Each structure stands twice: as C-alpha cells, then as structure tokens.
CSV table of C-alpha atoms in Angstrom, one decimal:
chain,number,residue,atom,x,y,z
A,1,MET,CA,-16.7,17.8,8.0
A,2,LYS,CA,-15.8,14.1,8.1
A,3,LYS,CA,-12.4,12.8,7.8
A,4,LYS,CA,-12.3,9.0,6.9
A,5,LEU,CA,-9.2,6.8,6.2
A,6,SER,CA,-9.6,3.1,6.0
A,7,PHE,CA,-6.8,0.9,7.9
A,8,LEU,CA,-5.9,-2.4,6.3
A,9,LEU,CA,-4.8,-5.2,8.4
A,10,VAL,CA,-1.9,-7.4,7.4
A,11,LEU,CA,0.5,-8.0,10.3
A,12,LEU,CA,0.7,-5.4,12.9
A,13,LEU,CA,-1.8,-3.8,15.2
A,14,ALA,CA,-1.4,-0.8,17.5
A,15,LEU,CA,-3.8,1.4,19.6
A,16,SER,CA,-3.3,5.0,19.0
A,17,THR,CA,-4.8,8.3,20.0
A,18,PHE,CA,-5.4,11.0,17.1
A,19,LEU,CA,-6.8,14.4,16.9
A,20,ALA,CA,-8.7,14.4,13.2
A,21,ALA,CA,-9.4,17.9,12.1
A,22,CYS,CA,-12.2,19.3,10.4
A,23,GLY,CA,-10.3,20.2,7.1
A,24,GLY,CA,-10.4,20.4,3.2
A,25,GLY,CA,-9.7,16.6,2.4
A,26,SER,CA,-12.0,13.9,1.4
A,27,GLU,CA,-15.0,13.1,3.3
A,28,GLU,CA,-15.2,9.5,2.3
A,29,PRO,CA,-12.9,7.9,-0.5
A,30,THR,CA,-15.3,5.6,-2.2
A,31,ASP,CA,-13.5,2.3,-3.0
A,32,THR,CA,-13.7,-1.4,-2.1
A,33,SER,CA,-11.0,-1.0,0.3
A,34,LYS,CA,-13.1,1.2,2.6
A,35,GLY,CA,-13.0,0.8,6.3
A,36,GLU,CA,-14.0,2.5,9.5
A,37,GLY,CA,-13.3,6.1,9.6
A,38,ASP,CA,-13.5,8.9,12.3
A,39,GLY,CA,-14.8,12.3,13.0
A,40,GLU,CA,-18.3,13.7,12.8
A,41,THR,CA,-20.5,14.9,10.1
A,42,PRO,CA,-22.2,18.1,10.6
A,43,ALA,CA,-26.0,18.2,9.0
A,44,THR,CA,-25.0,21.2,6.9
A,45,GLU,CA,-21.8,19.5,5.2
A,46,GLU,CA,-21.1,20.5,1.8
A,47,PRO,CA,-21.1,18.0,-0.9
A,48,THR,CA,-17.9,16.0,-1.5
A,49,GLU,CA,-17.5,17.2,-4.9
A,50,ALA,CA,-17.4,21.0,-3.7
A,51,ARG,CA,-14.6,20.4,-1.6
A,52,GLU,CA,-10.9,20.5,-2.3
A,53,GLN,CA,-9.8,16.6,-2.2
A,54,VAL,CA,-6.6,17.5,-0.4
A,55,LEU,CA,-5.4,15.6,2.9
A,56,ASN,CA,-2.5,16.9,4.9
A,57,LEU,CA,-0.9,14.3,7.1
A,58,LEU,CA,2.1,13.9,9.4
A,59,GLU,CA,4.7,11.1,9.6
A,60,SER,CA,7.3,10.5,12.2
A,61,SER,CA,10.0,9.2,9.9
A,62,GLU,CA,11.5,9.1,6.4
A,63,ILE,CA,10.5,6.4,3.7
A,64,PRO,CA,13.4,3.9,4.1
A,65,SER,CA,12.8,2.4,0.7
A,66,MET,CA,10.0,2.1,-2.2
A,67,ASP,CA,11.5,-1.2,-3.1
A,68,SER,CA,8.8,-3.6,-2.3
A,69,ALA,CA,11.2,-6.5,-2.2
A,70,LEU,CA,13.2,-4.6,0.5
A,71,ALA,CA,10.8,-2.6,2.5
A,72,THR,CA,10.3,-3.7,6.3
A,73,ASP,CA,8.8,-0.6,8.0
A,74,GLN,CA,5.2,0.6,8.7
A,75,VAL,CA,5.8,4.1,6.5
A,76,SER,CA,6.9,2.2,3.4
A,77,PHE,CA,4.0,0.0,3.7
A,78,ILE,CA,1.5,2.6,4.0
A,79,VAL,CA,2.9,4.4,0.9
A,80,MET,CA,3.6,1.7,-1.1
A,81,ASN,CA,0.0,0.1,-0.5
A,82,ASN,CA,-1.3,3.5,-2.0
A,83,VAL,CA,1.1,3.7,-5.1
A,84,PHE,CA,1.4,0.0,-6.0
A,85,GLU,CA,-1.3,-2.9,-6.4
A,86,GLY,CA,-0.7,-6.6,-6.3
A,87,LEU,CA,-3.2,-9.3,-7.4
A,88,TYR,CA,-5.3,-8.4,-4.4
A,89,ARG,CA,-6.0,-5.5,-2.1
A,90,LEU,CA,-7.4,-5.9,1.5
A,91,GLY,CA,-10.9,-4.3,1.3
A,92,GLU,CA,-13.8,-3.7,3.8
A,93,ASN,CA,-13.6,-6.0,7.0
A,94,ASP,CA,-10.0,-7.0,5.6
A,95,GLU,CA,-11.4,-9.2,3.1
A,96,ALA,CA,-9.0,-9.7,-0.1
A,97,VAL,CA,-10.6,-7.9,-3.0
A,98,LEU,CA,-9.3,-8.0,-6.6
A,99,GLY,CA,-6.6,-5.7,-7.7
A,100,MET,CA,-4.3,-6.3,-10.6
A,101,ALA,CA,-6.2,-9.8,-10.9
A,102,ALA,CA,-9.0,-9.3,-13.4
A,103,GLU,CA,-11.1,-12.0,-11.9
A,104,GLU,CA,-11.0,-15.0,-9.2
A,105,PRO,CA,-8.2,-17.6,-10.3
A,106,THR,CA,-9.1,-21.0,-11.4
A,107,VAL,CA,-7.6,-23.4,-8.7
A,108,SER,CA,-6.8,-27.1,-9.4
A,109,GLU,CA,-8.8,-29.9,-7.6
A,110,ASP,CA,-5.8,-30.1,-4.9
A,111,GLY,CA,-5.7,-26.5,-4.1
A,112,LEU,CA,-1.9,-26.4,-5.2
A,113,VAL,CA,-2.1,-24.6,-8.8
A,114,TYR,CA,-3.4,-21.2,-9.1
A,115,THR,CA,-4.0,-19.6,-12.4
A,116,PHE,CA,-4.6,-15.6,-12.5
A,117,LYS,CA,-5.7,-13.5,-15.3
A,118,ILE,CA,-4.0,-9.9,-15.2
A,119,ARG,CA,-6.3,-7.2,-15.7
A,120,ASP,CA,-5.8,-4.7,-18.3
A,121,ALA,CA,-3.7,-2.0,-16.5
A,122,VAL,CA,-0.5,0.4,-16.9
A,123,TRP,CA,2.6,1.4,-15.0
A,124,SER,CA,2.9,5.2,-14.3
A,125,ASN,CA,5.3,5.3,-17.5
A,126,GLY,CA,2.5,3.9,-19.8
A,127,GLU,CA,3.8,0.3,-19.9
A,128,PRO,CA,1.5,-2.5,-19.6
A,129,VAL,CA,1.4,-4.5,-16.1
A,130,THR,CA,1.9,-8.0,-17.1
A,131,ALA,CA,2.4,-11.7,-15.7
A,132,GLN,CA,6.1,-11.3,-16.1
A,133,ASP,CA,5.9,-8.5,-13.7
A,134,PHE,CA,4.8,-10.4,-11.0
A,135,GLU,CA,7.1,-13.5,-11.7
A,136,TYR,CA,10.2,-11.1,-11.8
A,137,GLY,CA,9.2,-9.2,-8.5
A,138,TRP,CA,8.5,-12.2,-6.7
A,139,LYS,CA,11.4,-13.9,-7.8
A,140,LYS,CA,13.6,-10.9,-6.9
A,141,ALA,CA,12.4,-11.2,-3.4
A,142,LEU,CA,13.4,-14.6,-3.3
A,143,ASN,CA,16.9,-14.2,-4.8
A,144,PRO,CA,19.4,-14.8,-1.9
A,145,GLU,CA,21.3,-11.9,-3.2
A,146,THR,CA,18.6,-9.4,-2.5
A,147,ALA,CA,18.6,-10.4,1.1
A,148,ALA,CA,14.8,-9.5,1.3
A,149,GLU,CA,14.0,-9.9,5.2
A,150,TYR,CA,10.2,-10.7,4.2
A,151,ALA,CA,11.2,-13.4,1.6
A,152,TYR,CA,9.9,-16.2,4.2
A,153,ILE,CA,6.1,-14.9,3.6
A,154,MET,CA,6.4,-16.5,0.1
A,155,TYR,CA,7.4,-20.1,1.7
A,156,ASP,CA,4.1,-21.5,0.8
A,157,ILE,CA,5.0,-21.5,-2.9
A,158,LYS,CA,6.6,-24.4,-4.4
A,159,ASN,CA,10.6,-24.2,-3.8
A,160,ALA,CA,10.6,-20.7,-2.5
A,161,ALA,CA,12.2,-21.6,0.6
A,162,ALA,CA,14.7,-23.7,-1.0
A,163,ALA,CA,15.4,-21.0,-3.5
A,164,ASN,CA,15.7,-18.4,-0.9
A,165,ALA,CA,18.3,-20.7,0.6
A,166,GLY,CA,20.4,-21.0,-2.5
A,167,GLU,CA,19.4,-24.8,-2.7
A,168,VAL,CA,17.8,-24.7,-5.9
A,169,GLY,CA,17.7,-22.0,-8.8
A,170,LEU,CA,14.9,-19.6,-9.0
A,171,GLU,CA,13.7,-21.3,-12.2
A,172,GLU,CA,12.4,-24.1,-9.8
A,173,VAL,CA,10.1,-21.7,-8.0
A,174,GLY,CA,6.3,-22.4,-8.5
A,175,VAL,CA,5.9,-18.9,-10.3
A,176,LYS,CA,5.5,-18.8,-14.0
A,177,ALA,CA,4.3,-16.3,-16.5
A,178,ILE,CA,2.4,-18.6,-19.1
A,179,ASP,CA,2.0,-15.5,-21.2
A,180,GLU,CA,1.7,-11.6,-20.7
A,181,LYS,CA,-1.8,-12.2,-19.0
A,182,THR,CA,-1.4,-15.2,-17.3
A,183,LEU,CA,0.4,-16.1,-14.1
A,184,GLU,CA,0.6,-19.5,-12.7
A,185,VAL,CA,1.6,-20.3,-9.1
A,186,THR,CA,2.1,-23.5,-7.5
A,187,LEU,CA,2.3,-24.1,-4.0
A,188,GLU,CA,3.7,-26.3,-1.5
A,189,LYS,CA,0.4,-27.3,0.2
A,190,PRO,CA,-3.1,-25.7,0.1
A,191,VAL,CA,-3.2,-22.4,2.1
A,192,PRO,CA,-7.0,-21.2,2.7
A,193,TYR,CA,-5.8,-17.6,3.2
A,194,PHE,CA,-3.5,-17.4,0.1
A,195,GLU,CA,-5.5,-14.7,-1.7
A,196,ALA,CA,-5.3,-12.3,1.5
A,197,LEU,CA,-1.6,-13.1,1.5
A,198,LEU,CA,-1.3,-11.7,-1.9
A,199,SER,CA,-2.1,-8.2,-0.7
A,200,PHE,CA,1.1,-8.0,1.1
A,201,ALA,CA,4.0,-5.7,-0.3
A,202,THR,CA,6.4,-8.3,-1.0
A,203,PHE,CA,4.1,-9.8,-3.5
A,204,TYR,CA,3.8,-6.5,-5.4
A,205,PRO,CA,5.1,-6.7,-9.3
A,206,GLN,CA,8.3,-4.9,-10.3
A,207,LYS,CA,8.9,-4.1,-14.1
A,208,GLU,CA,12.4,-5.8,-14.6
A,209,SER,CA,13.5,-3.2,-17.5
A,210,PHE,CA,12.8,-0.3,-15.3
A,211,VAL,CA,14.4,-1.6,-12.2
A,212,THR,CA,17.6,-2.9,-14.1
A,213,GLU,CA,17.6,0.7,-15.9
A,214,GLN,CA,17.6,2.3,-12.3
A,215,GLY,CA,20.3,0.1,-10.7
A,216,ASP,CA,20.8,0.7,-7.1
A,217,GLN,CA,19.0,3.9,-7.2
A,218,TYR,CA,15.8,2.1,-7.6
A,219,GLY,CA,13.3,2.6,-4.9
A,220,LEU,CA,15.3,5.6,-3.4
A,221,GLU,CA,13.6,8.6,-5.1
A,222,ALA,CA,10.2,9.5,-6.4
A,223,ASP,CA,11.4,9.2,-10.1
A,224,THR,CA,13.4,6.1,-9.7
A,225,VAL,CA,10.2,4.1,-9.3
A,226,ILE,CA,7.1,3.6,-11.5
A,227,TYR,CA,3.3,3.0,-10.1
A,228,ASN,CA,0.7,0.7,-10.9
A,229,GLY,CA,-1.7,2.0,-7.9
A,230,PRO,CA,-4.3,4.6,-7.2
A,231,PHE,CA,-1.7,7.2,-6.4
A,232,VAL,CA,2.0,8.1,-7.4
A,233,LEU,CA,4.7,9.4,-5.3
A,234,SER,CA,5.1,12.9,-6.8
A,235,GLU,CA,7.5,14.3,-4.6
A,236,TRP,CA,9.9,13.2,-2.1
A,237,LYS,CA,12.2,15.8,0.0
A,238,HIS,CA,14.1,13.6,2.3
A,239,GLU,CA,13.5,13.8,5.8
A,240,GLN,CA,11.2,16.7,5.2
A,241,SER,CA,8.1,15.5,3.1
A,242,PHE,CA,6.5,13.6,0.6
A,243,GLN,CA,3.5,14.0,-1.7
A,244,LEU,CA,1.0,11.4,-3.4
A,245,LYS,CA,-1.3,12.5,-6.3
A,246,LYS,CA,-4.1,10.6,-7.7
A,247,ASN,CA,-2.8,8.2,-10.6
A,248,ALA,CA,-5.2,9.2,-13.5
A,249,ASP,CA,-4.0,6.0,-15.4
A,250,TYR,CA,-5.2,3.6,-12.3
A,251,TRP,CA,-7.5,1.1,-13.6
A,252,ASP,CA,-10.3,2.0,-11.0
A,253,ALA,CA,-9.4,5.7,-11.0
A,254,ASP,CA,-13.0,6.9,-10.9
A,255,THR,CA,-13.5,5.7,-7.3
A,256,VAL,CA,-10.5,7.6,-6.0
A,257,LYS,CA,-11.6,10.8,-4.5
A,258,LEU,CA,-8.6,12.1,-3.1
A,259,GLU,CA,-6.5,14.4,-5.4
A,260,GLU,CA,-3.3,14.9,-3.2
A,261,ILE,CA,-2.1,13.7,0.1
A,262,ASN,CA,0.7,15.7,1.7
A,263,HIS,CA,3.0,14.1,4.3
A,264,ASN,CA,5.1,16.3,6.4
A,265,ILE,CA,8.0,14.2,8.4
A,266,VAL,CA,7.5,15.6,12.1
A,267,LYS,CA,9.1,13.7,14.8
A,268,ASP,CA,8.0,15.7,17.7
A,269,VAL,CA,4.5,15.1,19.0
A,270,ALA,CA,4.2,18.7,20.2
A,271,THR,CA,5.2,20.2,16.8
A,272,GLY,CA,2.4,18.0,15.3
A,273,ILE,CA,-0.2,19.2,17.6
A,274,ASN,CA,0.8,22.7,17.0
A,275,LEU,CA,0.5,21.8,13.1
A,276,TYR,CA,-2.8,20.3,13.7
A,277,GLU,CA,-3.8,23.4,15.9
A,278,THR,CA,-2.9,25.8,12.9
A,279,GLY,CA,-4.7,23.7,10.5
A,280,GLU,CA,-1.7,22.8,8.8
A,281,ALA,CA,-2.3,19.1,9.4
A,282,ASP,CA,-5.6,17.2,9.5
A,283,VAL,CA,-4.5,14.6,11.7
A,284,ALA,CA,-2.2,14.4,14.7
A,285,GLY,CA,-0.9,11.7,17.0
A,286,LEU,CA,-1.1,12.2,20.6
A,287,SER,CA,1.4,10.7,23.2
A,288,ALA,CA,0.5,9.8,26.6
A,289,GLU,CA,1.2,13.3,28.3
A,290,PHE,CA,-1.2,15.0,25.9
A,291,VAL,CA,-4.4,12.8,26.3
A,292,ASP,CA,-5.8,14.4,29.5
A,293,LYS,CA,-5.8,17.8,27.6
A,294,TYR,CA,-7.5,16.7,24.5
A,295,LYS,CA,-9.4,13.4,25.4
A,296,GLU,CA,-12.8,15.8,25.9
A,297,ASP,CA,-12.1,17.3,22.6
A,298,ASP,CA,-14.9,16.4,19.9
A,299,ASN,CA,-12.3,15.1,17.5
A,300,PHE,CA,-10.3,13.1,19.8
A,301,LYS,CA,-10.4,9.3,18.5
A,302,LEU,CA,-8.8,5.9,19.6
A,303,VAL,CA,-8.3,4.1,16.7
A,304,THR,CA,-6.6,0.8,15.5
A,305,VAL,CA,-3.5,1.4,13.5
A,306,HIS,CA,-2.6,-1.3,11.1
A,307,LEU,CA,0.5,-2.0,9.3
A,308,TYR,CA,-1.0,-1.0,6.1
A,309,SER,CA,-3.5,1.9,5.6
A,310,SER,CA,-5.2,3.0,2.2
A,311,TYR,CA,-6.5,6.3,1.2
A,312,VAL,CA,-8.9,4.8,-1.3
C-alpha cells in the first residue's frame, strides 16, 4: 500500500532518511499541491475509497505557536500549511497555485499594484474569509509591537520595512482592503516571484475580531485559533500529541482524501522506530546509526524534506 506526502519548498531543504510503512492512510491525496511521494504499490492494492483515510506520523517537538505572525519553526509551518491558506499555495513542482485568491490578480503596467479577488470561503467558525483578514494579518506581522521575526519577508510591499521599523504608521503600508472581496497590494518594486512568496505563512490571513477576543492566548491552544485550510487542528495535547481532521467547510474539500492525521511527539529516534515496527506510526525518521540496519528495507527512503509540507 502506498503512502504519499507532498513536500512544499519555501526556504529550507534537508536530506533525511525515512521508513514509510504500509498502513491505513491515504494512497494519494489528490490536489494541485501534490508532489513526489514514496513507497511502492502492490498490484493487488485495494481502492483508496475502501481504506481508512488516517495517517499516523511522528514529530520531534511540540508546536511552539499557531500564530502565523510569530511562528518561525518547521513544525509550526507544517501544521499551519495544512490548517490555513493564503492567497496562494505551492503546488506541483513548487509552483504557486490559487488558494484564497479566486483568480489571478490584475497587475498594473508598472508591475507594482496587484488587485486580488478573495474567493467565497469561510473560517472554521463559519465567518467569511475577507480581504480585511489579509490586511489585518499582514499589518499585524509588520507592527513593531508584534516583533515578528519573519516580518522582513514582507519588505517588498510599499512602506513595509519603514512601518516595521516604526518610521511610518501601518496605514502607510501598501496593503488595503477595498471591500470584503478585493485586496489591493502595492510593491516597492516589481517582484517576479511575488505570487509564490504569498504562500509563506507570514502572509496568511487572520480574523481580527477572533484574535482580539483570544488576547494573549491566540495560537496557543487548538480552540484559540480558527482555520481556513484543508484541515483543522482538532486536538492539541502539549508535549504529547496533536491531531488534524479534514475541514468539511474548506472550499476545495472534495479533493482532500485524508480524514485524520495523528502526530505523536517522540523525541527519541529509537522510540520512533519501535512505534513504526509495531504499526503505530506510518513513517519514522532514521538517524545515522540506524541506516545500515534498514537501508536494504523496501520501505527505506532518502527524501528531501522542506520547510513546508502538505497532506493534500
């Protein structure tokens, strides 16, 4: 039975060795964000629809934060990429594909002004995703009081660097919600890769009313966040495990095949391998001392792990 995960490139690449088990998870989540997978498929494999669509994974650390303005680590980015969605996602061959943007933007002749239309989509609390959510989320990351480490990734936007340095007000930043469905973005200079850049977590939207209601607890518990991506963070047991479940209200839910993804936090490689061997984990990472033991195993894989990964 074949396991496939698609790994999405944003900033960080690393070669890693894995054992990918024959388990009960998804054969091939069908979505525009699919990438190369791993594993072999026996000729007698049962149809995807006949199998339980559950994936059991291991993580080496806790999620530090689910606030897209503050997160800086790989675990947070992987989870956020599956529970949130920006204007674009990274799809096959790491190409930018439409996410919350309903269509490709109109761009001014000088390449500086982008006008995006936001698709009909809702947050997991039922409220609509709006252009204001993007303006708020981006300006929150640029607010000097937020102290977002990745604020610099927005510096191609007009006055973003100056606002982040406290030299001009946030109202001077080139991000403006014209109405609920229209977002206008003005750049300092033309940026050929701007659409791909918008898939990065710092560019995710946030619902101001919900964030304000949660206060300093926003992003620290599963129920102090709302989601607009393919999955929701349904359970978060700190330092133990966390679980993602399919978001039935996601605008493209029909293409999401996995129903549940369980992550156990296991910091010891040997423990992770034992969980793999007993069928409690579908994938286990290997450190150097275990490579010789498993390198002839049919499920041994050397893969490129990216900062972002997607389960759709």
